[in-house]
Coordinates of C-alpha atoms in Angstrom, one line a residue:
M1 CA 84.3 62.7 84.2
D2 CA 80.5 62.8 84.5
D3 CA 80.6 61.6 88.1
R4 CA 83.6 63.7 89.3
Y5 CA 81.4 65.8 91.6
S6 CA 78.7 63.2 92.3
R7 CA 79.5 62.8 96.0
Q8 CA 79.5 66.6 96.5
Q9 CA 76.2 66.9 94.6
L10 CA 74.7 64.3 96.9
F11 CA 75.2 66.8 99.7
R12 CA 71.8 68.4 99.7
P13 CA 72.8 72.0 100.5
I14 CA 74.8 71.9 97.3
G15 CA 73.1 69.5 94.9
E16 CA 73.2 70.0 91.1
N17 CA 72.2 73.6 91.3
G18 CA 75.0 74.4 93.7
Q19 CA 77.5 72.6 91.6
Q20 CA 76.5 74.7 88.6
L21 CA 76.9 77.8 90.7
L22 CA 80.4 76.8 91.8
R23 CA 81.4 76.4 88.1
Q24 CA 80.4 80.0 87.5
K25 CA 82.3 81.5 90.4
H26 CA 85.6 83.2 90.8
V27 CA 87.6 83.2 94.0
L28 CA 90.7 85.2 94.7
I29 CA 93.2 83.8 97.2
V30 CA 95.8 86.1 98.6
G31 CA 98.8 84.1 99.7
V32 CA 99.6 80.6 98.5
G33 CA 101.5 79.3 101.5
A34 CA 100.0 76.8 104.0
L35 CA 96.4 78.1 104.1
G36 CA 96.4 79.3 100.5
S37 CA 97.6 76.0 99.1
A38 CA 95.2 74.0 101.1
S39 CA 92.2 76.2 100.1
A40 CA 93.3 76.3 96.5
E41 CA 93.5 72.5 96.3
A42 CA 90.1 72.0 98.0
L43 CA 88.3 74.6 95.8
T44 CA 90.0 73.1 92.6
R45 CA 88.8 69.7 93.5
A46 CA 85.3 71.1 94.3
G47 CA 85.1 72.5 90.8
V48 CA 85.1 76.3 91.3
G49 CA 85.2 78.0 87.9
K50 CA 88.2 80.2 88.4
L51 CA 90.9 80.8 91.0
T52 CA 93.2 83.8 91.1
L53 CA 96.3 83.2 93.1
I54 CA 98.5 86.0 94.4
D55 CA 101.8 85.4 96.3
R56 CA 105.1 87.2 96.4
D57 CA 107.3 84.3 97.6
Y58 CA 109.0 81.2 96.4
V59 CA 109.1 77.6 97.7
E60 CA 111.6 76.9 100.5
W61 CA 112.4 73.7 102.3
S62 CA 110.8 74.9 105.5
N63 CA 107.5 75.1 103.6
L64 CA 107.2 71.5 102.8
Q65 CA 106.1 70.4 106.2
R66 CA 102.7 72.1 105.9
Q67 CA 102.3 73.6 102.4
Q68 CA 100.7 70.7 100.6
L69 CA 100.9 71.7 97.0
Y70 CA 104.7 71.8 96.9
T71 CA 107.5 69.2 96.4
E72 CA 111.2 69.0 97.0
A73 CA 111.8 69.8 93.3
D74 CA 110.0 73.1 93.7
A75 CA 112.2 74.0 96.7
I76 CA 115.4 73.0 94.8
E77 CA 114.4 75.2 91.8
K78 CA 113.1 78.0 94.1
L79 CA 109.9 78.2 92.0
P80 CA 107.5 81.0 92.9
K81 CA 104.7 79.5 94.8
V82 CA 102.0 80.5 92.4
V83 CA 103.9 78.9 89.5
A84 CA 104.3 75.6 91.3
A85 CA 100.7 75.8 92.6
K86 CA 99.3 76.3 89.1
T87 CA 101.1 73.3 87.7
R88 CA 99.8 71.0 90.5
L89 CA 96.3 72.4 90.5
H90 CA 96.0 72.0 86.7
A91 CA 97.0 68.4 87.1
I92 CA 94.3 67.9 89.7
N93 CA 91.4 69.5 87.7
S94 CA 92.1 70.9 84.2
D95 CA 88.6 72.4 84.0
V96 CA 89.4 75.1 86.6
Q97 CA 90.8 78.3 85.2
I98 CA 93.9 79.3 87.2
E99 CA 95.2 82.9 87.0
T100 CA 98.5 83.7 88.9
H101 CA 100.4 86.8 89.9
I102 CA 103.8 86.9 91.5
L103 CA 103.5 90.2 93.4
D104 CA 102.8 92.0 96.6
A105 CA 99.1 92.2 97.3
S106 CA 98.8 96.0 97.5
S107 CA 96.0 98.5 97.1
E108 CA 97.5 99.5 93.8
V109 CA 97.3 96.1 92.1
L110 CA 94.3 94.4 93.8
P111 CA 91.4 96.6 92.6
S112 CA 92.2 95.7 88.9
L113 CA 91.8 92.0 89.7
L114 CA 88.4 92.2 91.5
E115 CA 86.0 92.8 88.6
T116 CA 84.6 89.3 88.5
V117 CA 85.6 88.1 91.9
D118 CA 82.9 86.6 94.1
V119 CA 84.8 85.9 97.3
L120 CA 88.2 86.8 98.7
I121 CA 90.3 84.4 100.9
D122 CA 92.9 85.7 103.3
A123 CA 95.8 83.3 103.4
T124 CA 98.5 85.7 104.5
D125 CA 100.5 86.3 107.6
N126 CA 100.4 90.0 107.2
F127 CA 98.0 92.3 109.0
D128 CA 98.6 95.2 106.6
I129 CA 97.3 93.1 103.7
R130 CA 94.4 91.9 105.8
F131 CA 93.3 95.5 106.4
I132 CA 93.7 96.2 102.6
L133 CA 91.4 93.2 101.9
N134 CA 89.0 94.5 104.5
D135 CA 88.8 97.9 102.9
L136 CA 88.4 96.4 99.4
S137 CA 85.7 94.1 100.6
A138 CA 83.7 97.0 102.1
K139 CA 84.3 99.3 99.0
Y140 CA 83.5 96.7 96.3
K141 CA 80.9 94.7 98.4
I142 CA 82.8 91.4 98.1
P143 CA 82.8 89.0 101.1
W144 CA 86.1 87.8 102.4
V145 CA 87.1 85.0 104.8
Y146 CA 89.9 85.7 107.3
G147 CA 92.1 82.9 108.5
S148 CA 95.2 82.7 110.7
C149 CA 97.2 80.0 112.3
V150 CA 100.4 79.7 114.4
S151 CA 101.7 77.0 116.7
S152 CA 98.6 74.8 117.4
Y153 CA 96.2 77.8 117.3
G154 CA 93.9 79.0 114.6
A155 CA 91.2 81.6 113.9
V156 CA 88.5 82.1 111.2
Y157 CA 86.0 84.9 110.6
T158 CA 83.8 85.6 107.6
V159 CA 83.1 89.3 106.7
I160 CA 80.0 90.0 104.6
P161 CA 79.7 93.7 103.7
D162 CA 76.7 95.5 105.1
E163 CA 75.8 92.4 107.2
T164 CA 78.6 91.6 109.7
P165 CA 81.1 93.7 111.6
C166 CA 84.2 94.2 109.4
F167 CA 87.7 93.2 110.5
H168 CA 88.5 96.8 111.6
C169 CA 85.4 96.7 113.9
L170 CA 86.8 93.7 115.6
L171 CA 90.2 95.2 116.5
D172 CA 89.4 95.1 120.2
V173 CA 88.6 91.4 120.3
I174 CA 91.1 89.9 117.9
P175 CA 93.9 88.3 120.0
Q176 CA 97.3 89.9 119.3
S177 CA 99.8 87.3 120.5
G178 CA 102.8 88.6 118.5
M179 CA 103.7 84.9 117.7
T180 CA 104.6 83.9 114.2
C181 CA 105.2 80.6 112.5
D182 CA 109.0 81.3 112.6
T183 CA 109.1 82.1 116.3
A184 CA 106.5 79.7 117.7
G185 CA 106.4 77.1 115.0
I186 CA 103.3 75.6 113.5
I187 CA 101.8 72.1 113.1
S188 CA 100.0 71.0 110.0
P189 CA 96.7 70.1 111.7
A190 CA 96.2 73.7 112.7
V191 CA 96.6 74.7 109.1
Q192 CA 94.2 72.1 107.9
I193 CA 91.5 73.0 110.4
V194 CA 91.6 76.7 109.5
A195 CA 91.6 76.0 105.8
A196 CA 88.7 73.6 106.1
Y197 CA 86.6 76.2 107.9
Q198 CA 87.6 78.8 105.3
V199 CA 86.7 76.6 102.4
A200 CA 83.4 75.6 103.9
E201 CA 82.5 79.3 104.4
V202 CA 83.5 80.1 100.8
M203 CA 81.4 77.2 99.5
K204 CA 78.4 78.4 101.5
L205 CA 78.8 81.9 99.9
L206 CA 79.3 80.6 96.4
T207 CA 76.2 78.3 96.5
N208 CA 73.9 80.9 98.1
N209 CA 73.7 79.1 101.4
N210 CA 74.2 82.3 103.4
E211 CA 71.9 81.2 106.2
A212 CA 74.6 78.6 107.1
I213 CA 77.4 81.2 107.4
H214 CA 79.1 81.2 110.8
K215 CA 79.0 84.8 111.9
K216 CA 81.0 84.4 115.0
Y217 CA 84.8 84.8 115.4
K218 CA 86.0 81.2 115.8
T219 CA 89.3 80.3 117.5
F220 CA 90.8 77.0 118.6
D221 CA 93.9 75.3 120.0
V222 CA 94.0 71.8 118.5
W223 CA 96.7 70.6 120.8
Q224 CA 94.9 71.8 124.0
N225 CA 91.5 70.6 122.7
Q226 CA 90.1 74.1 123.1
H227 CA 87.5 75.7 120.8
F228 CA 85.8 79.1 121.3
D229 CA 83.2 81.1 119.4
I230 CA 83.2 84.9 120.1
N231 CA 79.9 86.6 119.4
V232 CA 80.8 89.8 117.6
E233 CA 77.3 90.7 116.3
K234 CA 77.3 93.9 118.4
M235 CA 80.8 94.9 117.5
R236 CA 79.8 96.7 114.3
N237 CA 80.9 100.3 114.6
E238 CA 79.0 103.0 112.8
N239 CA 82.1 105.2 112.9
C240 CA 84.4 102.5 111.5
P241 CA 86.7 104.0 108.9
C242 CA 86.3 100.9 106.8
C243 CA 82.5 100.1 106.9
G244 CA 80.9 103.0 108.8
K245 CA 78.6 105.7 107.5
N246 CA 81.5 107.9 106.5
A247 CA 84.0 105.3 105.5
T248 CA 87.4 106.5 104.2
H249 CA 89.0 103.1 103.5
P250 CA 92.4 104.3 104.9
Y251 CA 94.4 101.2 104.0
L252 CA 93.8 101.8 100.3
A253 CA 96.0 104.9 100.5
Y254 CA 99.4 104.0 99.1
E255 CA 101.2 106.2 101.5
N256 CA 99.9 104.1 104.4
Q257 CA 101.6 101.0 103.1
T258 CA 105.1 99.8 104.1
K259 CA 107.7 100.0 101.3
L260 CA 110.3 98.2 103.3
D261 CA 109.1 95.2 105.3
I262 CA 110.8 93.1 108.0
L263 CA 109.3 89.7 107.2
C264 CA 107.8 88.2 110.3
G265 CA 110.3 86.2 112.2
R266 CA 112.3 85.2 109.1
D267 CA 115.5 87.2 109.7
A268 CA 114.7 88.8 106.3
V269 CA 113.9 92.2 104.9
Q270 CA 111.9 92.9 101.7
I271 CA 112.6 96.0 99.8
R272 CA 110.1 97.2 97.2
P273 CA 111.1 99.9 94.6
P274 CA 108.7 102.8 94.1
K275 CA 107.9 101.4 90.7
A276 CA 108.5 98.1 88.9
V277 CA 112.1 97.7 87.7
K278 CA 113.3 95.2 85.1
Y279 CA 116.9 93.8 85.6
D280 CA 119.0 91.9 83.2
F281 CA 119.3 88.6 85.1
E282 CA 122.1 87.3 82.9
A283 CA 124.3 90.3 83.3
L284 CA 123.7 90.4 87.0
K285 CA 124.4 86.6 87.2
S286 CA 127.8 87.1 85.5
K287 CA 128.6 90.0 87.8
L288 CA 127.8 88.0 91.0
E289 CA 129.1 84.5 90.2
S290 CA 132.6 85.2 91.2
Q291 CA 131.5 86.5 94.6
G292 CA 129.0 83.8 95.7
K293 CA 126.6 81.1 94.7
V294 CA 124.1 82.3 92.1
Q295 CA 120.9 80.5 91.0
S296 CA 118.2 81.8 88.6
N297 CA 115.0 80.8 86.8
P298 CA 112.7 82.8 84.7
Y299 CA 111.1 84.4 87.8
L300 CA 113.9 85.3 90.2
L301 CA 117.6 85.3 90.9
S302 CA 119.2 84.1 94.1
Y303 CA 122.6 85.1 95.3
Q304 CA 124.0 83.3 98.4
T305 CA 127.1 84.3 100.5
D306 CA 128.3 83.1 103.9
D307 CA 126.4 86.0 105.5
F308 CA 123.2 86.5 103.6
R309 CA 120.9 85.4 100.7
F310 CA 119.7 88.0 98.2
V311 CA 116.7 87.2 96.1
L312 CA 115.7 89.5 93.3
F313 CA 112.3 89.1 91.5
Q314 CA 111.4 90.2 88.0
D315 CA 109.5 93.3 89.2
G316 CA 112.6 94.6 91.1
R317 CA 111.4 93.5 94.5
V318 CA 114.2 92.1 96.7
V319 CA 114.2 89.8 99.8
I320 CA 117.4 89.8 101.8
H321 CA 117.6 86.8 104.1
G322 CA 120.0 86.8 107.1
V323 CA 119.5 90.4 108.1
K324 CA 117.1 92.0 110.6
D325 CA 118.2 95.6 110.4
E326 CA 116.7 97.9 107.7
Q327 CA 119.9 99.9 107.2
E328 CA 122.0 96.8 106.7
A329 CA 119.4 95.6 104.1
K330 CA 119.5 98.9 102.3
K331 CA 123.3 98.8 102.2
I332 CA 123.3 95.4 100.6
Y333 CA 120.6 96.4 98.2
Y334 CA 122.5 99.5 96.9
Q335 CA 125.8 97.7 96.9
L336 CA 124.5 95.0 94.5
L337 CA 121.9 97.0 92.5
G338 CA 122.8 100.6 92.9

């Protein structure tokens, strides 16, 4: 055990002092899919003191091609990603404290989790959540590392409050392709490259190697062998609603958040009740078993028919697969739970 981090400590910018710093640090990862699972594993192996993992989803078969923490057993059991991730990460390094939350990353719940957080990692596929992270970063002075990938393309950018332009400042330069992993696909190398850059940036921040931070917006296409760095130093906007002189942090207002989400490219709609609702899974299972295939675990209940799949989480949140239309989703929701 004494030489677990020996090779990492031989890397001069880290050394023994940097390793001690890592052991004292707390990183929050929002999303534990492809990017999140890769980052969580790397930071666990690196010996970060504490990781907080937030994800609203469960493991599906289509995840296994690129989401490295998960197994076929996790997909069969429909385990929430944070639950499966915690088990695997604990087996990798039991010294790292792993805190998990099965929930939507919203402006209501995130502030209460930030008290001891040193760095935030964006591992989502959701721009609303990214803007929430951006506002929280500016308000609480916590750096965050943006990452995105689709197809063979990826992008990374590090936001340091009061030093770099924030994510909102960069709106005019961030490519908005409209592609998602479910419409354009994704290859694992794109994920690994983005995660590697994100983890490297986080380790620089945690070990006080801020002079090594890459302050440009980095993009690449690994298939086309293209790499670009966009100089965004002059993009900082004094009137930015997030980081400007009179910042209002608009994405922290609950009314600005979507309550009903069409999940990107997945033929699925998520419905969030106004407040957490507890359902009797056993009673609901008995009611639905005669109408379709029902599967449950301590975290969720899944109900499958020929037309759709209805997944109910413990907090009352529902994901309905096989529908695109909001009205159709609401009809199913109230039919089963109303």
